C-alpha cells in the first residue's frame, strides 16, 4: 500500500510515532496569579455565588429557614414560597429555562458559564487561593513540589491540607444545611450527635469538593464535563470567544521593551508565555480554540498587561468572533440569539405570572369505591366521597363548601372545613338529592375561604360525579 494513501485515522492514532502518548500522564498545572479586569470580575462572581451558597441557609423568612429543601416533609421553602410535590412542574420549567439559557449564553459569548459561574471553577478558585497563600507563587510551588521533603515542605503541605479539608467540610455541612434545618444541624454537629445520613452526606459532599477543586481541577473540565464536548455545536462564526489574533501576533519573537515589531519583521506576540502560565487548564490559546479552554479570560488579562509593558495596543488576546478575525463584521444580534432571548423572556414572564397566580389551596374529591349510591329516607339518594384539601399556605384555612348540580343536591352535615397551615386534610363528604334523575351527573363542588377581605379569599372548584339509580317501578 502506498504510504501516502494511509487512512488519516491511523496517522492521528499514531501521532508522534508513539501510541502511548495518547495516554500520557498529565503534568500538574501551576497557574500563575494575575490581576486584571476579567480576573476581578471572576473574583466578584466567586464572592457573590459562594456568598449566596454559604449565607442562604442561615437566613430566616417568616420565622423559618429562608431556603430549605425539606425532603421528608416533601416541601421546598424558597424565601416566601412553599413548593409542594404538586408544584413539581416548576422544577421542569426551571430546567427548561436553564437549558435554554445555556444555549443563549453559549451562542452569544461561548463558555461564560464555565469561566465565571460553574461550581468547579468557583471552588477551584478558592482552593487555588488557599494553595497560593500557603505555598507561595507559581515558582515557589513548583520548587516546593520538585524539592525533597524538608521540614518547611511538611509544614506548608500540612497547613494546606488542613485548610482544604476544613473548607471542604464546611462546604459539605452547608450543602446538607439546605436539606435539614441548619441551626439544628450545627448544634448536632457541636454535640457530635449527627445522624448517620447527615454525617455521610457532609463527608461525601466535602470529599467531592476536596477531590474536584483540590486535585482534579482542570481534568474535570477537560475529560469529565459533557458541556465541554457539545458546546462546540452551539457556536457559530459570530459567537464571541476568547481568541489569539494570529494575524497581528505572528511571527512571534522576543525583543526589547518598546521595540517596533514592524522594523524587526515580527508580530506583536513577544513569546513570553505568560498567557500559558496563567491558564488554569495549562493550554496555549495561541493554538486556537480548544476543548480545554474554560473561557476564564486570565490569558486576556495576562496579555494585556504584557502589551501595556511593551507599549503595544491591548487585545492581542481578546473576546472576538471567528468572522471578525477573518476580517468580517461581528454580528451579535442574529436570528438565533433573538429567538433564544424571546423564548427565554416568555418563559421567565410565564413563570413569574404562574407563581404570582398560584393557588394555595388544592382540592380533590375521591369517590367511595364500595358503592355507587346509597338509598336514604324519603326517596333520597346519597353518594359518599373523601374530600382531600391541601393547604399550601402558611395560614389556617376556613373554607365553606357549596355544590352545584343540574338538580337539587345538598351536602349532608357541616359544609365548613378548617385546614391547618401547610397541611393536608381528608374529610368524609356526603351529597344527597331527593328523587334525582337516573344516571351519571357531573357536579361541581366550590370551596371558598372565609376571609375578611373577599379579594384575598382563596377559591377552588372541583368537578366530580354523582350517580343515581333508575327509579323503582
Ligand atoms: S502573553 Fe501575549 S505576548 Fe506573551 S506569549 Fe501570550 S500572546 Fe504572546
Ligand atoms: S486559554 Fe485563556 S481563557 Fe482559556 S482557560 Fe486558558 S487562560 Fe482561561
Short mmCIF file of C-alpha atoms and ligand atoms in Angstrom, two decimals:
data_model
loop_
_atom_site.label_atom_id
_atom_site.label_comp_id
_atom_site.label_asym_id
_atom_site.label_seq_id
_atom_site.Cartn_x
_atom_site.Cartn_y
_atom_site.Cartn_z
CA UNK A 1 0.00 0.00 0.00
CA UNK A 2 1.28 3.42 -0.89
CA UNK A 3 2.19 5.14 2.46
CA UNK A 4 0.93 8.44 1.06
CA UNK A 5 -2.56 6.91 0.88
CA UNK A 6 -2.64 5.70 4.50
CA UNK A 7 -6.02 6.34 6.17
CA UNK A 8 -6.00 9.60 8.10
CA UNK A 9 -7.32 7.99 11.30
CA UNK A 10 -4.22 5.81 11.58
CA UNK A 11 -1.96 8.83 11.21
CA UNK A 12 -3.86 10.53 14.03
CA UNK A 13 -3.76 7.50 16.31
CA UNK A 14 -0.01 7.19 15.97
CA UNK A 15 0.73 10.87 16.23
CA UNK A 16 4.33 11.39 17.26
CA UNK A 17 5.10 7.81 16.30
CA UNK A 18 4.12 6.57 19.78
CA UNK A 19 0.57 5.50 20.53
CA UNK A 20 1.33 5.63 24.29
CA UNK A 21 1.43 9.43 24.01
CA UNK A 22 -2.35 9.42 23.80
CA UNK A 23 -2.43 8.19 27.39
CA UNK A 24 0.45 10.33 28.69
CA UNK A 25 0.17 11.35 32.32
CA UNK A 26 -1.00 14.96 32.62
CA UNK A 27 1.63 17.27 34.08
CA UNK A 28 0.45 19.27 37.11
CA UNK A 29 -0.70 22.79 36.21
CA UNK A 30 0.65 25.65 38.36
CA UNK A 31 -1.42 28.66 37.29
CA UNK A 32 0.35 31.96 37.82
CA UNK A 33 -1.53 34.68 39.72
CA UNK A 34 -2.74 37.56 37.60
CA UNK A 35 -4.71 40.73 38.05
CA UNK A 36 -6.92 42.48 35.52
CA UNK A 37 -10.49 43.42 34.72
CA UNK A 38 -11.69 39.89 33.92
CA UNK A 39 -9.92 38.42 36.92
CA UNK A 40 -11.64 40.97 39.15
CA UNK A 41 -14.96 40.10 37.53
CA UNK A 42 -14.34 36.40 38.20
CA UNK A 43 -13.40 37.08 41.83
CA UNK A 44 -16.59 39.15 42.22
CA UNK A 45 -18.59 36.22 40.79
CA UNK A 46 -16.89 33.87 43.28
CA UNK A 47 -17.80 36.14 46.21
CA UNK A 48 -21.35 36.57 45.01
CA UNK A 49 -22.08 32.91 44.25
CA UNK A 50 -20.29 31.38 47.20
CA UNK A 51 -21.66 34.15 49.42
CA UNK A 52 -25.18 33.07 48.45
CA UNK A 53 -24.33 29.39 48.96
CA UNK A 54 -22.86 29.84 52.44
CA UNK A 55 -25.26 32.54 53.67
CA UNK A 56 -28.68 31.43 52.40
CA UNK A 57 -29.28 28.51 54.78
CA UNK A 58 -28.64 30.85 57.74
CA UNK A 59 -31.22 33.44 56.69
CA UNK A 60 -34.72 33.35 58.14
CA UNK A 61 -38.04 34.17 56.49
CA UNK A 62 -41.27 34.38 58.47
CA UNK A 63 -39.67 32.50 61.36
CA UNK A 64 -38.32 29.60 59.31
CA UNK A 65 -35.19 28.89 57.28
CA UNK A 66 -35.33 31.03 54.13
CA UNK A 67 -34.16 28.26 51.80
CA UNK A 68 -34.87 24.71 52.90
CA UNK A 69 -35.48 21.62 50.78
CA UNK A 70 -37.34 19.52 53.31
CA UNK A 71 -37.36 16.13 51.60
CA UNK A 72 -39.01 14.08 54.41
CA UNK A 73 -41.92 16.57 54.52
CA UNK A 74 -41.86 16.83 50.68
CA UNK A 75 -41.81 20.62 50.82
CA UNK A 76 -39.35 23.12 49.42
CA UNK A 77 -39.19 26.54 51.10
CA UNK A 78 -37.67 29.27 48.97
CA UNK A 79 -37.94 32.71 50.60
CA UNK A 80 -41.67 33.38 50.91
CA UNK A 81 -42.74 30.49 48.69
CA UNK A 82 -43.54 26.92 49.67
CA UNK A 83 -43.45 24.29 46.96
CA UNK A 84 -45.31 21.01 47.28
CA UNK A 85 -44.93 17.84 45.21
CA UNK A 86 -47.88 19.15 43.16
CA UNK A 87 -45.65 22.07 42.14
CA UNK A 88 -43.04 19.79 40.63
CA UNK A 89 -43.70 21.12 37.15
CA UNK A 90 -42.00 24.39 38.25
CA UNK A 91 -38.79 22.38 38.55
CA UNK A 92 -39.25 21.14 34.97
CA UNK A 93 -39.97 24.70 33.88
CA UNK A 94 -36.78 25.94 35.56
CA UNK A 95 -34.73 23.15 33.98
CA UNK A 96 -36.05 24.05 30.54
CA UNK A 97 -35.15 27.69 31.20
CA UNK A 98 -31.67 26.70 32.43
CA UNK A 99 -31.10 24.60 29.29
CA UNK A 100 -32.26 27.41 27.04
CA UNK A 101 -30.13 29.95 28.95
CA UNK A 102 -27.13 27.72 28.32
CA UNK A 103 -27.91 27.75 24.58
CA UNK A 104 -28.42 31.52 24.63
CA UNK A 105 -25.25 32.45 26.52
CA UNK A 106 -23.10 29.89 24.69
CA UNK A 107 -24.25 31.10 21.28
CA UNK A 108 -23.70 34.70 22.42
CA UNK A 109 -20.36 34.52 24.21
CA UNK A 110 -19.07 30.96 24.43
CA UNK A 111 -18.36 29.28 27.73
CA UNK A 112 -19.37 32.16 30.01
CA UNK A 113 -20.86 29.62 32.42
CA UNK A 114 -17.56 27.72 32.71
CA UNK A 115 -15.44 30.82 33.18
CA UNK A 116 -17.50 32.60 35.80
CA UNK A 117 -20.26 30.53 37.35
CA UNK A 118 -19.57 26.80 37.18
CA UNK A 119 -19.15 25.32 40.70
CA UNK A 120 -15.97 23.59 39.51
CA UNK A 121 -14.44 26.95 38.55
CA UNK A 122 -15.73 28.77 41.60
CA UNK A 123 -14.50 26.24 44.19
CA UNK A 124 -11.21 25.70 42.34
CA UNK A 125 -10.58 29.46 42.66
CA UNK A 126 -10.88 29.18 46.44
CA UNK A 127 -8.70 26.08 46.71
CA UNK A 128 -6.12 27.70 44.46
CA UNK A 129 -6.22 30.86 46.56
CA UNK A 130 -5.51 28.81 49.72
CA UNK A 131 -2.68 26.99 47.92
CA UNK A 132 -1.11 30.27 46.84
CA UNK A 133 -1.35 31.83 50.30
CA UNK A 134 0.25 28.77 51.94
CA UNK A 135 2.77 27.53 49.37
CA UNK A 136 3.59 30.78 47.58
CA UNK A 137 3.57 31.92 43.98
CA UNK A 138 3.90 29.68 40.90
CA UNK A 139 7.70 29.36 41.00
CA UNK A 140 7.78 28.61 44.73
CA UNK A 141 5.06 25.98 44.37
CA UNK A 142 6.92 24.28 41.52
CA UNK A 143 10.17 24.36 43.51
CA UNK A 144 8.44 23.05 46.61
CA UNK A 145 6.91 20.11 44.75
CA UNK A 146 10.15 19.24 43.00
CA UNK A 147 12.26 19.51 46.17
CA UNK A 148 12.82 16.94 48.93
CA UNK A 149 10.53 16.59 51.97
CA UNK A 150 12.11 19.21 54.22
CA UNK A 151 10.56 20.48 57.44
CA UNK A 152 9.27 23.56 55.60
CA UNK A 153 7.64 21.43 52.92
CA UNK A 154 5.92 19.22 55.50
CA UNK A 155 4.63 22.26 57.41
CA UNK A 156 3.35 24.02 54.29
CA UNK A 157 1.74 20.93 52.79
CA UNK A 158 0.11 20.03 56.13
CA UNK A 159 -1.22 23.56 56.58
CA UNK A 160 -2.69 23.50 53.06
CA UNK A 161 -4.30 20.12 53.65
CA UNK A 162 -5.74 21.29 56.96
CA UNK A 163 -7.28 24.41 55.36
CA UNK A 164 -8.56 22.47 52.32
CA UNK A 165 -10.21 19.80 54.48
CA UNK A 166 -11.73 22.39 56.85
CA UNK A 167 -13.15 24.35 53.91
CA UNK A 168 -14.39 21.19 52.19
CA UNK A 169 -16.16 20.02 55.36
CA UNK A 170 -17.72 23.44 55.84
CA UNK A 171 -18.96 23.19 52.24
CA UNK A 172 -20.40 19.72 52.93
CA UNK A 173 -22.02 20.97 56.11
CA UNK A 174 -23.59 23.94 54.26
CA UNK A 175 -24.84 21.68 51.49
CA UNK A 176 -26.59 19.40 53.99
CA UNK A 177 -27.92 22.56 55.67
CA UNK A 178 -30.09 23.14 52.59
CA UNK A 179 -31.87 19.86 53.27
CA UNK A 180 -32.12 19.83 57.05
CA UNK A 181 -32.55 22.87 59.36
CA UNK A 182 -29.02 24.22 59.56
CA UNK A 183 -29.19 25.52 63.11
CA UNK A 184 -30.22 22.09 64.38
CA UNK A 185 -27.50 20.58 62.24
CA UNK A 186 -24.95 22.94 63.80
CA UNK A 187 -25.95 22.03 67.36
CA UNK A 188 -25.96 18.32 66.48
CA UNK A 189 -22.50 18.70 64.96
CA UNK A 190 -21.23 20.52 68.06
CA UNK A 191 -22.74 17.79 70.28
CA UNK A 192 -21.33 15.05 67.99
CA UNK A 193 -24.82 13.64 67.64
CA UNK A 194 -25.31 13.79 63.86
CA UNK A 195 -27.45 11.11 62.30
CA UNK A 196 -25.68 8.57 60.09
CA UNK A 197 -27.08 10.09 56.89
CA UNK A 198 -26.17 13.65 57.88
CA UNK A 199 -22.59 12.59 58.67
CA UNK A 200 -22.40 10.62 55.41
CA UNK A 201 -23.58 13.47 53.20
CA UNK A 202 -21.38 16.06 54.90
CA UNK A 203 -18.37 13.79 54.39
CA UNK A 204 -19.42 12.83 50.85
CA UNK A 205 -20.01 16.36 49.58
CA UNK A 206 -16.92 17.60 51.45
CA UNK A 207 -14.83 14.86 49.86
CA UNK A 208 -16.25 15.62 46.39
CA UNK A 209 -15.35 19.30 46.81
CA UNK A 210 -11.86 18.45 48.10
CA UNK A 211 -11.17 16.00 45.28
CA UNK A 212 -12.62 18.06 42.44
CA UNK A 213 -11.36 21.51 43.42
CA UNK A 214 -8.14 20.44 45.14
CA UNK A 215 -6.83 17.72 42.84
CA UNK A 216 -8.82 17.04 39.70
CA UNK A 217 -9.31 20.72 38.79
CA UNK A 218 -8.85 21.17 35.02
CA UNK A 219 -9.16 17.40 34.46
CA UNK A 220 -12.87 17.70 35.30
CA UNK A 221 -13.30 20.41 32.66
CA UNK A 222 -11.25 18.61 30.04
CA UNK A 223 -12.32 14.98 30.47
CA UNK A 224 -15.40 14.71 32.64
CA UNK A 225 -17.63 17.64 31.77
CA UNK A 226 -20.12 16.82 28.97
CA UNK A 227 -20.73 20.50 28.27
CA UNK A 228 -17.10 20.88 27.14
CA UNK A 229 -17.79 18.25 24.49
CA UNK A 230 -21.01 19.55 22.99
CA UNK A 231 -20.61 23.32 23.45
CA UNK A 232 -18.92 23.50 20.05
CA UNK A 233 -22.23 22.56 18.45
CA UNK A 234 -23.77 25.78 19.83
CA UNK A 235 -21.04 28.03 18.43
CA UNK A 236 -21.17 29.78 15.09
CA UNK A 237 -18.90 32.22 13.31
CA UNK A 238 -20.41 35.13 15.28
CA UNK A 239 -20.04 33.68 18.76
CA UNK A 240 -17.78 35.76 20.98
CA UNK A 241 -14.88 33.53 22.04
CA UNK A 242 -11.51 34.21 23.60
CA UNK A 243 -9.04 34.16 20.74
CA UNK A 244 -5.48 34.98 19.93
CA UNK A 245 -5.17 37.35 16.97
CA UNK A 246 -2.61 35.37 14.98
CA UNK A 247 -2.62 37.87 12.09
CA UNK A 248 -1.44 40.54 14.48
CA UNK A 249 0.74 38.40 16.75
CA UNK A 250 2.75 36.32 14.26
CA UNK A 251 5.56 35.87 13.64
CA UNK A 252 6.18 35.85 17.39
CA UNK A 253 9.55 36.51 18.94
CA UNK A 254 11.46 38.15 21.80
CA UNK A 255 12.62 41.78 21.65
CA UNK A 256 13.45 44.78 23.84
CA UNK A 257 10.67 46.64 25.62
CA UNK A 258 9.01 49.18 23.38
CA UNK A 259 10.73 47.85 20.22
CA UNK A 260 8.86 48.45 16.98
CA UNK A 261 7.76 44.99 15.75
CA UNK A 262 7.47 46.11 12.12
CA UNK A 263 11.15 47.11 11.99
CA UNK A 264 12.07 43.65 13.33
CA UNK A 265 9.75 41.85 10.95
CA UNK A 266 7.82 40.46 13.91
CA UNK A 267 4.23 40.42 15.05
CA UNK A 268 3.08 41.76 18.42
CA UNK A 269 3.49 38.47 20.36
CA UNK A 270 6.76 38.61 22.28
CA UNK A 271 6.52 34.85 23.02
CA UNK A 272 6.77 35.48 26.76
CA UNK A 273 4.48 32.51 27.54
CA UNK A 274 2.71 34.43 30.32
CA UNK A 275 -0.67 33.60 28.74
CA UNK A 276 0.18 29.90 29.12
CA UNK A 277 1.49 30.30 32.68
CA UNK A 278 -1.74 31.91 33.93
CA UNK A 279 -4.01 29.37 32.24
CA UNK A 280 -5.75 27.19 34.85
CA UNK A 281 -6.07 24.36 32.33
CA UNK A 282 -2.48 24.68 31.10
CA UNK A 283 -3.27 25.25 27.42
CA UNK A 284 -1.79 27.67 24.91
CA UNK A 285 -4.57 29.81 23.45
CA UNK A 286 -2.29 30.63 20.53
CA UNK A 287 -3.05 27.16 19.15
CA UNK A 288 -6.66 28.25 18.60
CA UNK A 289 -9.96 27.41 20.27
CA UNK A 290 -9.63 24.20 22.27
CA UNK A 291 -11.89 21.98 24.31
CA UNK A 292 -9.67 22.66 27.36
CA UNK A 293 -10.40 26.41 27.32
CA UNK A 294 -12.89 27.27 30.05
CA UNK A 295 -13.06 30.91 28.92
CA UNK A 296 -11.80 32.28 32.22
CA UNK A 297 -10.13 35.19 30.35
CA UNK A 298 -7.00 35.03 32.53
CA UNK A 299 -4.91 34.97 29.33
CA UNK A 300 -6.56 38.22 28.19
CA UNK A 301 -5.57 39.95 31.44
CA UNK A 302 -2.06 38.48 31.22
CA UNK A 303 -1.51 39.50 27.62
CA UNK A 304 -3.00 42.97 28.14
CA UNK A 305 -0.50 43.52 30.97
CA UNK A 306 2.33 42.43 28.64
CA UNK A 307 1.04 44.70 25.86
CA UNK A 308 0.94 47.62 28.34
CA UNK A 309 4.56 46.98 29.32
CA UNK A 310 5.59 46.79 25.67
CA UNK A 311 3.54 49.94 24.92
CA UNK A 312 1.56 47.99 22.31
CA UNK A 313 -2.14 48.12 21.76
CA UNK A 314 -4.15 45.83 24.06
CA UNK A 315 -6.28 42.99 22.75
CA UNK A 316 -3.80 40.60 21.15
CA UNK A 317 -5.87 38.00 23.02
CA UNK A 318 -9.46 39.18 23.31
CA UNK A 319 -13.15 38.34 23.09
CA UNK A 320 -13.85 38.29 19.40
CA UNK A 321 -15.54 36.20 16.73
CA UNK A 322 -14.26 33.89 14.04
CA UNK A 323 -15.82 36.21 11.45
CA UNK A 324 -14.11 39.29 12.92
CA UNK A 325 -10.72 37.51 12.98
CA UNK A 326 -11.21 36.72 9.31
CA UNK A 327 -11.74 40.44 8.62
CA UNK A 328 -15.57 40.45 8.72
CA UNK A 329 -18.00 42.36 10.91
CA UNK A 330 -19.22 40.88 14.21
CA UNK A 331 -22.98 40.34 14.27
CA UNK A 332 -24.05 39.91 17.88
CA UNK A 333 -27.80 40.22 17.24
CA UNK A 334 -28.54 37.38 14.86
CA UNK A 335 -31.78 35.42 14.43
CA UNK A 336 -30.93 32.52 16.76
CA UNK A 337 -29.87 34.91 19.55
CA UNK A 338 -33.09 36.90 19.18
CA UNK A 339 -35.10 33.65 19.13
CA UNK A 340 -33.43 32.29 22.29
CA UNK A 341 -33.83 35.63 24.05
CA UNK A 342 -37.50 35.87 23.10
CA UNK A 343 -38.35 32.31 24.24
CA UNK A 344 -36.34 32.77 27.44
CA UNK A 345 -38.10 36.06 28.23
CA UNK A 346 -41.50 34.49 27.51
CA UNK A 347 -40.73 31.53 29.79
CA UNK A 348 -39.49 33.84 32.56
CA UNK A 349 -42.59 36.03 32.29
CA UNK A 350 -44.81 32.93 32.27
CA UNK A 351 -43.08 31.59 35.36
CA UNK A 352 -43.47 34.89 37.21
CA UNK A 353 -47.14 35.08 36.25
CA UNK A 354 -47.78 31.48 37.23
CA UNK A 355 -46.07 31.88 40.60
CA UNK A 356 -47.97 35.06 41.41
CA UNK A 357 -51.31 33.42 40.45
CA UNK A 358 -50.55 30.07 42.07
CA UNK A 359 -53.47 28.68 44.01
CA UNK A 360 -52.54 27.99 47.60
CA UNK A 361 -55.41 25.56 48.04
CA UNK A 362 -55.75 22.27 46.21
CA UNK A 363 -58.77 20.05 46.48
CA UNK A 364 -59.55 16.62 45.22
CA UNK A 365 -62.74 14.60 45.58
CA UNK A 366 -62.29 10.84 45.73
CA UNK A 367 -65.39 8.67 45.33
CA UNK A 368 -66.23 5.92 47.79
CA UNK A 369 -65.29 2.75 45.92
CA UNK A 370 -67.64 0.46 47.81
CA UNK A 371 -70.96 1.73 46.47
CA UNK A 372 -72.06 3.98 43.61
CA UNK A 373 -75.02 5.25 45.67
CA UNK A 374 -76.95 4.59 48.81
CA UNK A 375 -80.72 4.97 49.13
CA UNK A 376 -81.84 7.06 52.09
CA UNK A 377 -85.11 8.02 53.64
CA UNK A 378 -87.93 9.62 51.60
CA UNK A 379 -86.52 8.54 48.20
CA UNK A 380 -83.22 10.32 48.73
CA UNK A 381 -80.04 9.06 47.06
CA UNK A 382 -76.66 9.63 48.74
CA UNK A 383 -73.16 9.41 47.25
CA UNK A 384 -70.10 9.26 49.53
CA UNK A 385 -66.69 10.78 48.91
CA UNK A 386 -63.48 11.79 50.63
CA UNK A 387 -62.65 15.44 50.18
CA UNK A 388 -58.88 15.97 50.24
CA UNK A 389 -57.79 19.58 50.81
CA UNK A 390 -54.13 20.65 50.56
CA UNK A 391 -53.38 23.94 52.29
CA UNK A 392 -50.13 25.15 50.73
CA UNK A 393 -50.24 28.48 52.58
CA UNK A 394 -48.72 29.38 55.94
CA UNK A 395 -52.13 30.37 57.38
CA UNK A 396 -55.00 28.25 58.70
CA UNK A 397 -57.83 27.99 56.16
CA UNK A 398 -61.55 28.09 56.93
CA UNK A 399 -63.47 27.03 53.86
CA UNK A 400 -67.17 26.82 53.20
CA UNK A 401 -68.41 24.42 50.55
CA UNK A 402 -71.36 24.63 48.16
CA UNK A 403 -72.37 22.17 45.49
CA UNK A 404 -73.72 22.91 42.01
CA UNK A 405 -75.72 20.37 40.01
CA UNK A 406 -78.48 20.37 37.35
CA UNK A 407 -80.92 19.27 40.08
CA UNK A 408 -81.34 19.92 43.83
CA UNK A 409 -78.27 18.46 45.54
CA UNK A 410 -77.05 19.21 49.08
CA UNK A 411 -74.13 18.50 51.37
CA UNK A 412 -75.12 16.30 54.28
CA UNK A 413 -73.88 17.71 57.61
CA UNK A 414 -71.34 20.52 58.05
CA UNK A 415 -70.32 22.42 54.95
CA UNK A 416 -67.49 24.36 56.64
CA UNK A 417 -63.99 22.89 56.96
CA UNK A 418 -60.80 24.02 58.69
CA UNK A 419 -57.34 23.07 57.44
CA UNK A 420 -54.14 23.76 59.39
CA UNK A 421 -51.30 25.73 57.73
CA UNK A 422 -49.18 23.63 55.37
CA UNK A 423 -51.33 20.58 55.99
CA UNK A 424 -53.47 18.08 54.13
CA UNK A 425 -56.98 17.29 55.40
CA UNK A 426 -59.05 14.25 54.38
CA UNK A 427 -62.72 14.92 55.11
CA UNK A 428 -65.64 12.49 54.60
CA UNK A 429 -68.33 14.11 52.44
CA UNK A 430 -71.82 13.00 51.50
CA UNK A 431 -74.02 14.52 48.78
CA UNK A 432 -77.77 13.92 48.87
CA UNK A 433 -80.64 14.52 46.42
CA UNK A 434 -84.33 13.65 46.65
CA UNK A 435 -85.50 11.64 43.63
CA UNK A 436 -82.58 12.68 41.39
CA UNK A 437 -82.62 11.90 37.65
CA UNK A 438 -81.13 8.48 36.96
CA UNK A 439 -77.61 8.05 35.62
CA UNK A 440 -74.27 9.78 35.93
CA UNK A 441 -74.06 13.55 36.52
CA UNK A 442 -71.10 15.92 36.67
CA UNK A 443 -71.41 18.12 39.75
CA UNK A 444 -69.17 20.95 40.96
CA UNK A 445 -68.01 21.47 44.50
CA UNK A 446 -66.92 25.03 45.24
CA UNK A 447 -64.75 25.81 48.26
CA UNK A 448 -64.46 29.47 49.26
CA UNK A 449 -62.23 30.76 52.02
CA UNK A 450 -63.99 32.66 54.80
CA UNK A 451 -61.73 35.72 54.66
CA UNK A 452 -62.38 39.24 55.95
CA UNK A 453 -61.39 40.69 52.59
CA UNK A 454 -63.19 38.76 49.81
CA UNK A 455 -60.43 39.80 47.35
CA UNK A 456 -57.89 37.74 49.34
CA UNK A 457 -60.19 34.74 49.67
CA UNK A 458 -58.93 31.52 48.10
CA UNK A 459 -61.48 29.78 45.90
CA UNK A 460 -61.19 26.34 44.42
CA UNK A 461 -63.63 24.30 42.31
CA UNK A 462 -63.62 20.55 41.80
CA UNK A 463 -65.76 18.56 39.43
CA UNK A 464 -66.83 15.09 40.46
CA UNK A 465 -69.54 12.56 39.58
CA UNK A 466 -72.83 11.81 41.22
CA UNK A 467 -74.74 8.59 40.42
CA UNK A 468 -78.44 7.87 40.84
CA UNK A 469 -80.32 4.64 40.14
CA UNK A 470 -83.38 4.13 37.88
CA UNK A 471 -86.50 4.83 39.95
CA UNK A 472 -88.23 1.69 41.28
CA UNK A 473 -91.23 0.65 39.05
S1 LIG B 1 1.05 36.83 26.75
FE1 LIG B 1 0.66 37.78 24.78
S2 LIG B 1 2.69 38.34 24.11
FE2 LIG B 1 3.02 36.85 25.74
S3 LIG B 1 3.11 34.89 24.64
FE3 LIG B 1 0.99 35.20 25.21
S4 LIG B 1 0.09 36.13 23.39
FE4 LIG B 1 2.30 36.35 23.20
S1 LIG B 2 -6.88 29.71 27.29
FE1 LIG B 2 -7.26 31.62 28.38
S2 LIG B 2 -9.46 31.72 28.64
FE2 LIG B 2 -8.95 29.61 28.08
S3 LIG B 2 -8.75 28.57 30.04
FE3 LIG B 2 -6.70 29.24 29.47
S4 LIG B 2 -6.47 31.25 30.43
FE4 LIG B 2 -8.64 30.75 30.50
#
